[in-house]
mmCIF file of C-alpha atoms in Angstrom:
data_model
loop_
_atom_site.group_PDB
_atom_site.id
_atom_site.type_symbol
_atom_site.label_atom_id
_atom_site.label_comp_id
_atom_site.label_asym_id
_atom_site.label_seq_id
_atom_site.Cartn_x
_atom_site.Cartn_y
_atom_site.Cartn_z
ATOM 1 C CA MET F 1 -119.318 110.936 169.172
ATOM 2 C CA ASP F 2 -118.316 114.092 170.340
ATOM 3 C CA LEU F 3 -115.197 116.531 169.185
ATOM 4 C CA LEU F 4 -113.152 115.257 172.137
ATOM 5 C CA THR F 5 -113.410 111.696 171.446
ATOM 6 C CA ILE F 6 -112.717 111.986 167.647
ATOM 7 C CA GLY F 7 -109.608 113.916 168.461
ATOM 8 C CA GLN F 8 -108.586 111.333 170.962
ATOM 9 C CA ILE F 9 -108.880 108.502 168.303
ATOM 10 C CA ILE F 10 -106.833 110.587 165.859
ATOM 11 C CA ASN F 11 -104.163 111.377 168.524
ATOM 12 C CA THR F 12 -103.980 107.440 169.122
ATOM 13 C CA THR F 13 -104.147 106.735 165.486
ATOM 14 C CA LEU F 14 -100.815 109.149 165.066
ATOM 15 C CA VAL F 15 -99.092 107.222 168.069
ATOM 16 C CA PHE F 16 -99.572 103.615 166.357
ATOM 17 C CA ALA F 17 -98.778 105.136 162.999
ATOM 18 C CA THR F 18 -95.520 106.301 163.998
ATOM 19 C CA ALA F 19 -93.729 103.228 163.685
ATOM 20 C CA LEU F 20 -95.265 102.070 160.746
ATOM 21 C CA ILE F 21 -94.035 105.443 158.935
ATOM 22 C CA PHE F 22 -90.602 105.131 159.869
ATOM 23 C CA ALA F 23 -90.448 101.364 158.797
ATOM 24 C CA SER F 24 -92.242 102.130 155.394
ATOM 25 C CA LEU F 25 -89.656 105.098 154.989
ATOM 26 C CA GLY F 26 -86.680 102.581 155.530
ATOM 27 C CA GLY F 27 -88.340 100.347 152.903
ATOM 28 C CA ILE F 28 -88.571 103.073 150.453
ATOM 29 C CA PHE F 29 -85.111 103.900 150.615
ATOM 30 C CA SER F 30 -84.049 99.946 150.052
ATOM 31 C CA GLU F 31 -86.502 99.342 147.143
ATOM 32 C CA LYS F 32 -86.128 102.709 145.495
ATOM 33 C CA SER F 33 -82.334 101.586 145.074
ATOM 34 C CA GLY F 34 -83.682 97.874 143.619
ATOM 35 C CA VAL F 35 -83.142 95.952 146.722
ATOM 36 C CA THR F 36 -86.160 94.220 148.231
ATOM 37 C CA ASN F 37 -86.604 94.588 151.675
ATOM 38 C CA LEU F 38 -88.957 91.753 153.432
ATOM 39 C CA GLY F 39 -86.460 92.130 156.486
ATOM 40 C CA LEU F 40 -88.347 95.662 158.000
ATOM 41 C CA GLU F 41 -89.983 93.380 160.626
ATOM 42 C CA GLY F 42 -86.385 92.277 161.887
ATOM 43 C CA PHE F 43 -84.768 95.627 161.889
ATOM 44 C CA MET F 44 -87.966 96.802 163.900
ATOM 45 C CA VAL F 45 -87.274 94.023 166.469
ATOM 46 C CA PHE F 46 -83.613 94.550 166.683
ATOM 47 C CA GLY F 47 -84.464 98.364 167.247
ATOM 48 C CA ALA F 48 -87.124 97.675 169.660
ATOM 49 C CA PHE F 49 -84.505 95.393 171.472
ATOM 50 C CA ALA F 50 -81.476 97.860 171.497
ATOM 51 C CA ALA F 51 -83.614 100.732 172.597
ATOM 52 C CA GLY F 52 -85.350 98.551 175.393
ATOM 53 C CA ILE F 53 -81.546 97.321 176.570
ATOM 54 C CA ALA F 54 -79.765 100.651 176.069
ATOM 55 C CA ALA F 55 -82.559 102.762 177.882
ATOM 56 C CA HIS F 56 -82.768 100.457 180.797
ATOM 57 C CA TYR F 57 -78.826 100.746 181.609
ATOM 58 C CA ALA F 58 -78.784 104.189 180.677
ATOM 59 C CA GLN F 59 -81.597 104.565 183.540
ATOM 60 C CA GLU F 60 -79.205 102.353 185.636
ATOM 61 C CA ALA F 61 -76.315 104.567 185.266
ATOM 62 C CA GLY F 62 -78.452 107.768 186.631
ATOM 63 C CA MET F 63 -79.757 109.237 183.126
ATOM 64 C CA GLY F 64 -83.267 110.759 183.370
ATOM 65 C CA GLY F 65 -86.156 109.139 181.417
ATOM 66 C CA THR F 66 -85.898 111.656 178.276
ATOM 67 C CA THR F 67 -81.985 111.238 177.943
ATOM 68 C CA SER F 68 -82.175 107.465 178.276
ATOM 69 C CA ALA F 69 -84.928 107.340 175.677
ATOM 70 C CA TRP F 70 -82.868 109.321 173.395
ATOM 71 C CA MET F 71 -79.759 106.813 174.085
ATOM 72 C CA GLY F 72 -82.281 104.260 173.253
ATOM 73 C CA ILE F 73 -83.053 105.661 169.859
ATOM 74 C CA LEU F 74 -79.197 106.269 168.947
ATOM 75 C CA PHE F 75 -78.287 102.279 169.623
ATOM 76 C CA ALA F 76 -81.439 101.179 168.058
ATOM 77 C CA VAL F 77 -80.099 103.315 164.862
ATOM 78 C CA VAL F 78 -76.366 101.774 165.118
ATOM 79 C CA LEU F 79 -77.840 98.239 165.511
ATOM 80 C CA GLY F 80 -80.355 98.812 162.730
ATOM 81 C CA VAL F 81 -77.257 99.779 160.344
ATOM 82 C CA VAL F 82 -74.994 96.873 161.476
ATOM 83 C CA VAL F 83 -77.702 94.524 161.104
ATOM 84 C CA SER F 84 -78.635 95.762 157.785
ATOM 85 C CA LEU F 85 -74.919 95.294 156.587
ATOM 86 C CA ILE F 86 -76.071 91.414 156.616
ATOM 87 C CA HIS F 87 -78.806 91.753 154.086
ATOM 88 C CA ALA F 88 -76.785 94.241 152.180
ATOM 89 C CA VAL F 89 -73.638 91.949 151.950
ATOM 90 C CA ALA F 90 -75.728 89.091 150.945
ATOM 91 C CA SER F 91 -78.163 90.693 148.460
ATOM 92 C CA ILE F 92 -75.477 93.211 146.782
ATOM 93 C CA THR F 93 -72.266 91.598 147.212
ATOM 94 C CA PHE F 94 -73.134 87.936 146.985
ATOM 95 C CA LYS F 95 -76.258 88.260 145.044
ATOM 96 C CA ALA F 96 -78.256 86.018 147.096
ATOM 97 C CA ASP F 97 -81.907 85.802 146.631
ATOM 98 C CA GLN F 98 -83.211 89.253 148.285
ATOM 99 C CA ILE F 99 -86.607 87.810 149.946
ATOM 100 C CA ILE F 100 -84.681 84.890 151.567
ATOM 101 C CA SER F 101 -82.055 87.272 153.035
ATOM 102 C CA GLY F 102 -85.099 89.261 154.351
ATOM 103 C CA ILE F 103 -86.914 86.294 155.949
ATOM 104 C CA VAL F 104 -83.707 85.017 157.324
ATOM 105 C CA ILE F 105 -83.091 88.558 159.099
ATOM 106 C CA ASN F 106 -86.789 88.441 160.305
ATOM 107 C CA PHE F 107 -86.262 84.841 161.780
ATOM 108 C CA LEU F 108 -82.278 85.989 163.105
ATOM 109 C CA ALA F 109 -84.197 88.726 164.979
ATOM 110 C CA THR F 110 -86.776 86.832 166.827
ATOM 111 C CA GLY F 111 -84.483 84.100 167.992
ATOM 112 C CA SER F 112 -81.334 86.445 168.953
ATOM 113 C CA THR F 113 -83.334 88.865 170.944
ATOM 114 C CA LEU F 114 -85.028 86.663 173.141
ATOM 115 C CA TYR F 115 -82.402 84.483 173.979
ATOM 116 C CA LEU F 116 -80.202 87.926 174.809
ATOM 117 C CA VAL F 117 -82.922 88.977 176.763
ATOM 118 C CA LYS F 118 -83.226 85.668 178.813
ATOM 119 C CA LEU F 119 -79.438 86.035 179.094
ATOM 120 C CA LEU F 120 -79.245 89.358 180.241
ATOM 121 C CA PHE F 121 -82.015 89.142 182.703
ATOM 122 C CA GLU F 122 -81.876 85.851 184.184
ATOM 123 C CA GLY F 123 -84.289 84.190 182.153
ATOM 124 C CA ALA F 124 -86.893 86.741 181.960
ATOM 125 C CA GLY F 125 -89.247 87.201 178.778
ATOM 126 C CA ASP F 126 -89.019 90.382 178.554
ATOM 127 C CA SER F 127 -86.796 93.558 179.557
ATOM 128 C CA PRO F 128 -87.353 95.843 182.687
ATOM 129 C CA LEU F 129 -89.853 98.712 182.454
ATOM 130 C CA VAL F 130 -88.127 101.680 181.215
ATOM 131 C CA GLN F 131 -89.342 105.100 181.438
ATOM 132 C CA GLY F 132 -89.508 106.231 177.876
ATOM 133 C CA PHE F 133 -90.617 109.348 176.138
ATOM 134 C CA ASN F 134 -92.955 111.351 178.029
ATOM 135 C CA LYS F 135 -96.235 112.924 176.275
ATOM 136 C CA PHE F 136 -96.251 117.021 176.244
ATOM 137 C CA ASN F 137 -98.682 119.490 175.293
ATOM 138 C CA VAL F 138 -98.003 122.297 172.715
ATOM 139 C CA PRO F 139 -98.760 125.629 174.521
ATOM 140 C CA VAL F 140 -101.706 127.627 172.842
ATOM 141 C CA LEU F 141 -102.349 125.250 170.063
ATOM 142 C CA GLU F 142 -103.449 122.565 172.579
ATOM 143 C CA ASN F 143 -106.716 124.955 173.277
ATOM 144 C CA ILE F 144 -107.906 124.540 169.463
ATOM 145 C CA PRO F 145 -110.986 122.770 169.026
ATOM 146 C CA LEU F 146 -110.522 119.151 167.785
ATOM 147 C CA LEU F 147 -107.169 120.146 166.088
ATOM 148 C CA GLY F 148 -105.527 120.750 169.645
ATOM 149 C CA GLU F 149 -106.556 117.350 171.132
ATOM 150 C CA ALA F 150 -105.575 115.402 167.901
ATOM 151 C CA PHE F 151 -102.155 117.100 167.090
ATOM 152 C CA PHE F 152 -101.330 119.111 169.905
ATOM 153 C CA LYS F 153 -102.153 117.410 173.254
ATOM 154 C CA ASN F 154 -100.558 114.742 174.583
ATOM 155 C CA VAL F 155 -98.310 113.777 171.905
ATOM 156 C CA TYR F 156 -95.031 112.042 171.865
ATOM 157 C CA PRO F 157 -91.883 113.652 170.066
ATOM 158 C CA THR F 158 -91.429 110.427 168.044
ATOM 159 C CA THR F 159 -94.503 111.451 166.377
ATOM 160 C CA TYR F 160 -93.432 114.672 165.031
ATOM 161 C CA LEU F 161 -90.058 113.398 164.233
ATOM 162 C CA ALA F 162 -91.693 110.574 161.991
ATOM 163 C CA ILE F 163 -93.919 113.481 160.280
ATOM 164 C CA LEU F 164 -90.498 115.469 159.896
ATOM 165 C CA PHE F 165 -88.729 112.405 158.114
ATOM 166 C CA VAL F 166 -91.891 111.534 155.707
ATOM 167 C CA PHE F 167 -90.998 115.352 154.291
ATOM 168 C CA LEU F 168 -87.293 114.842 154.730
ATOM 169 C CA THR F 169 -87.124 111.623 152.737
ATOM 170 C CA TYR F 170 -89.439 112.743 149.893
ATOM 171 C CA TYR F 171 -87.199 116.206 149.956
ATOM 172 C CA ILE F 172 -83.964 113.635 149.581
ATOM 173 C CA MET F 173 -85.579 111.373 146.911
ATOM 174 C CA PHE F 174 -86.913 113.770 144.668
ATOM 175 C CA LYS F 175 -85.264 116.990 144.971
ATOM 176 C CA THR F 176 -81.503 116.317 145.576
ATOM 177 C CA PRO F 177 -79.004 114.434 143.406
ATOM 178 C CA PHE F 178 -78.460 111.898 145.939
ATOM 179 C CA GLY F 179 -81.990 110.846 145.380
ATOM 180 C CA LEU F 180 -81.792 111.082 141.711
ATOM 181 C CA ARG F 181 -78.976 108.781 141.478
ATOM 182 C CA LEU F 182 -80.449 106.263 144.239
ATOM 183 C CA ARG F 183 -83.711 105.937 142.117
ATOM 184 C CA SER F 184 -81.360 105.496 139.086
ATOM 185 C CA VAL F 185 -79.846 102.515 140.394
ATOM 186 C CA GLY F 186 -83.475 101.042 141.277
ATOM 187 C CA GLU F 187 -84.811 101.796 137.649
ATOM 188 C CA HIS F 188 -82.127 101.471 135.197
ATOM 189 C CA PRO F 189 -78.584 100.348 136.990
ATOM 190 C CA SER F 190 -76.752 99.864 133.838
ATOM 191 C CA ALA F 191 -77.486 103.012 132.452
ATOM 192 C CA ALA F 192 -76.689 104.766 135.917
ATOM 193 C CA ASP F 193 -73.325 102.865 136.077
ATOM 194 C CA THR F 194 -72.568 104.110 132.578
ATOM 195 C CA VAL F 195 -72.703 107.782 133.553
ATOM 196 C CA GLY F 196 -70.492 106.891 136.606
ATOM 197 C CA VAL F 197 -72.802 106.298 139.181
ATOM 198 C CA LYS F 198 -71.685 103.647 141.977
ATOM 199 C CA VAL F 199 -74.674 101.180 141.761
ATOM 200 C CA ARG F 200 -73.266 98.899 144.502
ATOM 201 C CA ARG F 201 -72.611 101.888 146.808
ATOM 202 C CA TYR F 202 -75.905 103.606 146.519
ATOM 203 C CA ARG F 203 -77.338 100.467 147.239
ATOM 204 C CA TYR F 204 -75.389 99.582 150.218
ATOM 205 C CA ILE F 205 -76.217 103.489 151.411
ATOM 206 C CA ALA F 206 -79.811 102.899 150.850
ATOM 207 C CA VAL F 207 -80.070 99.501 152.703
ATOM 208 C CA MET F 208 -78.248 100.835 155.762
ATOM 209 C CA ILE F 209 -80.644 103.856 155.904
ATOM 210 C CA SER F 210 -83.280 101.527 155.382
ATOM 211 C CA GLY F 211 -82.370 99.586 158.428
ATOM 212 C CA ALA F 212 -81.814 102.444 160.615
ATOM 213 C CA LEU F 213 -84.991 103.882 159.980
ATOM 214 C CA ALA F 214 -86.795 100.641 160.516
ATOM 215 C CA ALA F 215 -85.175 100.320 164.082
ATOM 216 C CA VAL F 216 -86.301 103.802 165.022
ATOM 217 C CA GLY F 217 -89.845 102.549 164.167
ATOM 218 C CA GLY F 218 -89.357 99.373 166.562
ATOM 219 C CA ALA F 219 -87.590 101.721 169.025
ATOM 220 C CA ALA F 220 -90.596 104.232 169.206
ATOM 221 C CA ILE F 221 -92.549 101.156 170.038
ATOM 222 C CA THR F 222 -90.771 100.244 172.965
ATOM 223 C CA LEU F 223 -90.070 104.040 174.212
ATOM 224 C CA THR F 224 -94.085 104.895 173.919
ATOM 225 C CA THR F 225 -96.389 102.521 174.037
ATOM 226 C CA THR F 226 -95.191 99.286 175.734
ATOM 227 C CA GLY F 227 -92.215 100.604 177.798
ATOM 228 C CA THR F 228 -90.739 97.097 177.448
ATOM 229 C CA PHE F 229 -89.177 94.643 174.959
ATOM 230 C CA SER F 230 -90.722 91.330 174.638
ATOM 231 C CA HIS F 231 -90.846 88.757 171.681
ATOM 232 C CA ASN F 232 -94.442 90.242 170.698
ATOM 233 C CA THR F 233 -93.450 93.826 170.855
ATOM 234 C CA VAL F 234 -93.286 94.296 167.335
ATOM 235 C CA SER F 235 -95.936 91.877 166.371
ATOM 236 C CA GLY F 236 -95.777 91.775 162.671
ATOM 237 C CA GLN F 237 -95.725 95.559 162.194
ATOM 238 C CA GLY F 238 -92.746 95.282 160.039
ATOM 239 C CA TYR F 239 -95.117 93.442 157.499
ATOM 240 C CA ILE F 240 -97.487 95.854 157.713
ATOM 241 C CA ALA F 241 -95.234 98.701 157.292
ATOM 242 C CA ILE F 242 -94.170 97.004 153.657
ATOM 243 C CA ALA F 243 -97.971 96.965 152.932
ATOM 244 C CA ALA F 244 -98.088 100.662 153.541
ATOM 245 C CA MET F 245 -94.931 101.173 151.232
ATOM 246 C CA ILE F 246 -96.862 98.989 148.585
ATOM 247 C CA PHE F 247 -100.100 100.682 148.952
ATOM 248 C CA GLY F 248 -98.369 104.073 149.132
ATOM 249 C CA LYS F 249 -96.534 103.368 145.545
ATOM 250 C CA TRP F 250 -93.101 103.496 147.070
ATOM 251 C CA ASN F 251 -93.648 107.491 147.793
ATOM 252 C CA PRO F 252 -93.080 109.066 151.263
ATOM 253 C CA ILE F 253 -96.377 110.745 151.399
ATOM 254 C CA GLY F 254 -98.462 107.845 149.909
ATOM 255 C CA ALA F 255 -96.799 105.723 152.287
ATOM 256 C CA PHE F 256 -97.298 108.329 155.331
ATOM 257 C CA GLY F 257 -101.356 108.173 154.496
ATOM 258 C CA ALA F 258 -101.369 104.438 154.544
ATOM 259 C CA ALA F 259 -99.420 104.158 157.633
ATOM 260 C CA VAL F 260 -102.150 106.246 159.391
ATOM 261 C CA PHE F 261 -105.002 104.238 157.945
ATOM 262 C CA PHE F 262 -103.424 100.998 159.649
ATOM 263 C CA GLY F 263 -102.780 102.902 162.480
ATOM 264 C CA PHE F 264 -106.106 103.932 162.757
ATOM 265 C CA SER F 265 -107.329 100.171 162.164
ATOM 266 C CA GLN F 266 -104.964 99.363 165.436
ATOM 267 C CA ALA F 267 -106.317 102.613 167.417
ATOM 268 C CA ILE F 268 -110.191 101.785 166.950
ATOM 269 C CA ARG F 269 -109.119 98.680 169.109
ATOM 270 C CA ASN F 270 -109.399 101.006 172.353
ATOM 271 C CA TYR F 271 -112.542 102.736 171.111
ATOM 272 C CA VAL F 272 -114.795 100.101 169.552
ATOM 273 C CA GLN F 273 -116.369 99.168 172.824
ATOM 274 C CA MET F 274 -117.893 102.341 172.860
ATOM 275 C CA PHE F 275 -120.499 101.641 169.922
ATOM 276 C CA GLU F 276 -123.406 99.206 171.191
ATOM 277 C CA TRP F 277 -123.518 97.210 167.931
ATOM 278 C CA THR F 278 -119.519 95.946 168.560
ATOM 279 C CA GLN F 279 -120.281 94.458 171.769
ATOM 280 C CA SER F 280 -121.599 90.978 169.783
ATOM 281 C CA ILE F 281 -118.145 91.014 167.819
ATOM 282 C CA PRO F 282 -115.685 88.482 169.292
ATOM 283 C CA GLN F 283 -112.309 90.544 170.544
ATOM 284 C CA GLU F 284 -110.347 88.371 168.580
ATOM 285 C CA ILE F 285 -111.846 89.682 165.462
ATOM 286 C CA ILE F 286 -111.079 93.225 166.404
ATOM 287 C CA TYR F 287 -107.492 92.484 167.100
ATOM 288 C CA MET F 288 -106.819 90.732 164.014
ATOM 289 C CA LEU F 289 -108.315 93.789 162.135
ATOM 290 C CA PRO F 290 -104.978 95.439 161.126
ATOM 291 C CA TYR F 291 -103.662 92.308 159.796
ATOM 292 C CA LEU F 292 -106.830 91.513 157.575
ATOM 293 C CA LEU F 293 -106.612 95.053 156.319
ATOM 294 C CA THR F 294 -103.115 94.336 155.150
ATOM 295 C CA LEU F 295 -104.007 91.458 153.263
ATOM 296 C CA ILE F 296 -106.926 93.302 151.706
ATOM 297 C CA VAL F 297 -104.850 96.304 150.782
ATOM 298 C CA LEU F 298 -102.293 94.052 149.105
ATOM 299 C CA VAL F 299 -104.634 92.289 146.962
ATOM 300 C CA ALA F 300 -106.189 95.522 145.767
ATOM 301 C CA ALA F 301 -102.829 97.040 145.103
ATOM 302 C CA VAL F 302 -101.985 94.050 142.575
ATOM 303 C CA GLY F 303 -101.347 95.630 139.557
ATOM 304 C CA ARG F 304 -102.134 98.952 140.583
ATOM 305 C CA SER F 305 -98.656 99.935 141.889
ATOM 306 C CA SER F 306 -95.567 100.205 140.136
ATOM 307 C CA ALA F 307 -92.549 99.096 141.652
ATOM 308 C CA PRO F 308 -88.681 100.178 140.633
ATOM 309 C CA SER F 309 -88.205 98.542 137.291
ATOM 310 C CA ALA F 310 -84.733 96.685 138.482
ATOM 311 C CA LEU F 311 -86.457 95.977 142.250
ATOM 312 C CA GLY F 312 -84.989 92.402 143.485
ATOM 313 C CA GLU F 313 -82.504 92.282 140.405
ATOM 314 C CA PRO F 314 -78.862 91.703 141.682
ATOM 315 C CA TYR F 315 -76.780 94.220 139.578
ATOM 316 C CA ASP F 316 -74.012 92.672 137.694
ATOM 317 C CA PRO F 317 -71.639 94.986 135.652
ATOM 318 C CA GLY F 318 -70.779 92.252 133.061
ATOM 319 C CA LYS F 319 -74.341 92.211 131.895
ATOM 320 C CA ARG F 320 -75.814 95.456 130.294
#
């Protein structure tokens, strides 16, 4: 395998990892505050839907491809925040079971978005094809052997945005007073409340950020690799993002590494036929590889990952 091919595999890995990075970062915000979020899949579906619809109508209105793509991202964020409030109200205000609430979000997303697509586009199973983000090259850097092909040639802006948010999330979470308070309500909410930290307020904010970031992850899929939204656009990547978050030990840098690992398992499908020994392997096995690795990683992470102490526990100010 030559350097060019290796660079292309890394490049494709980052493309597939982008959505997982956004969603896993969203999960970190929610779960660091103590709110379990199994609804990442649903938020991604809503984001992918919003991006496809918004970009389509923006282009119908005469906006260029790049402008309409950013409009898609904006609408994905808005819808992600709105839908996340359902999970927040159920989990924080009404103290509902957070796992069930997240699963409900996933079912709601799958059913409602498919219904709306059929309603808007005369029974079609997917939204019209849109011109999403264009790939671009970074001048000079694109000529560096291996690194240029991997990181600076034929890249999407969403990939760089995802990497930026990894460091931004780390800074917010561990270097700012907001991050300290957010982590405190996920570890010791009673103690945080005692010193004046508004537990419910911080949990609401965290869940809304979670919904927004996961929705951007879904939008990134629509606006880069598929160009359209359908019922299988996300295809379980929200669950893979949860595995990345757990495997990364609820740390943005760790989640990034895990997302890249899972992204590689998806990218390798495009290159696996290059190897002669893979010719006898059924394609179904190759396509199930990311999900198989997700199960393996989750089993391996049992007992090794330390979740926030108050994760999944509704806060009752009357009990301390």
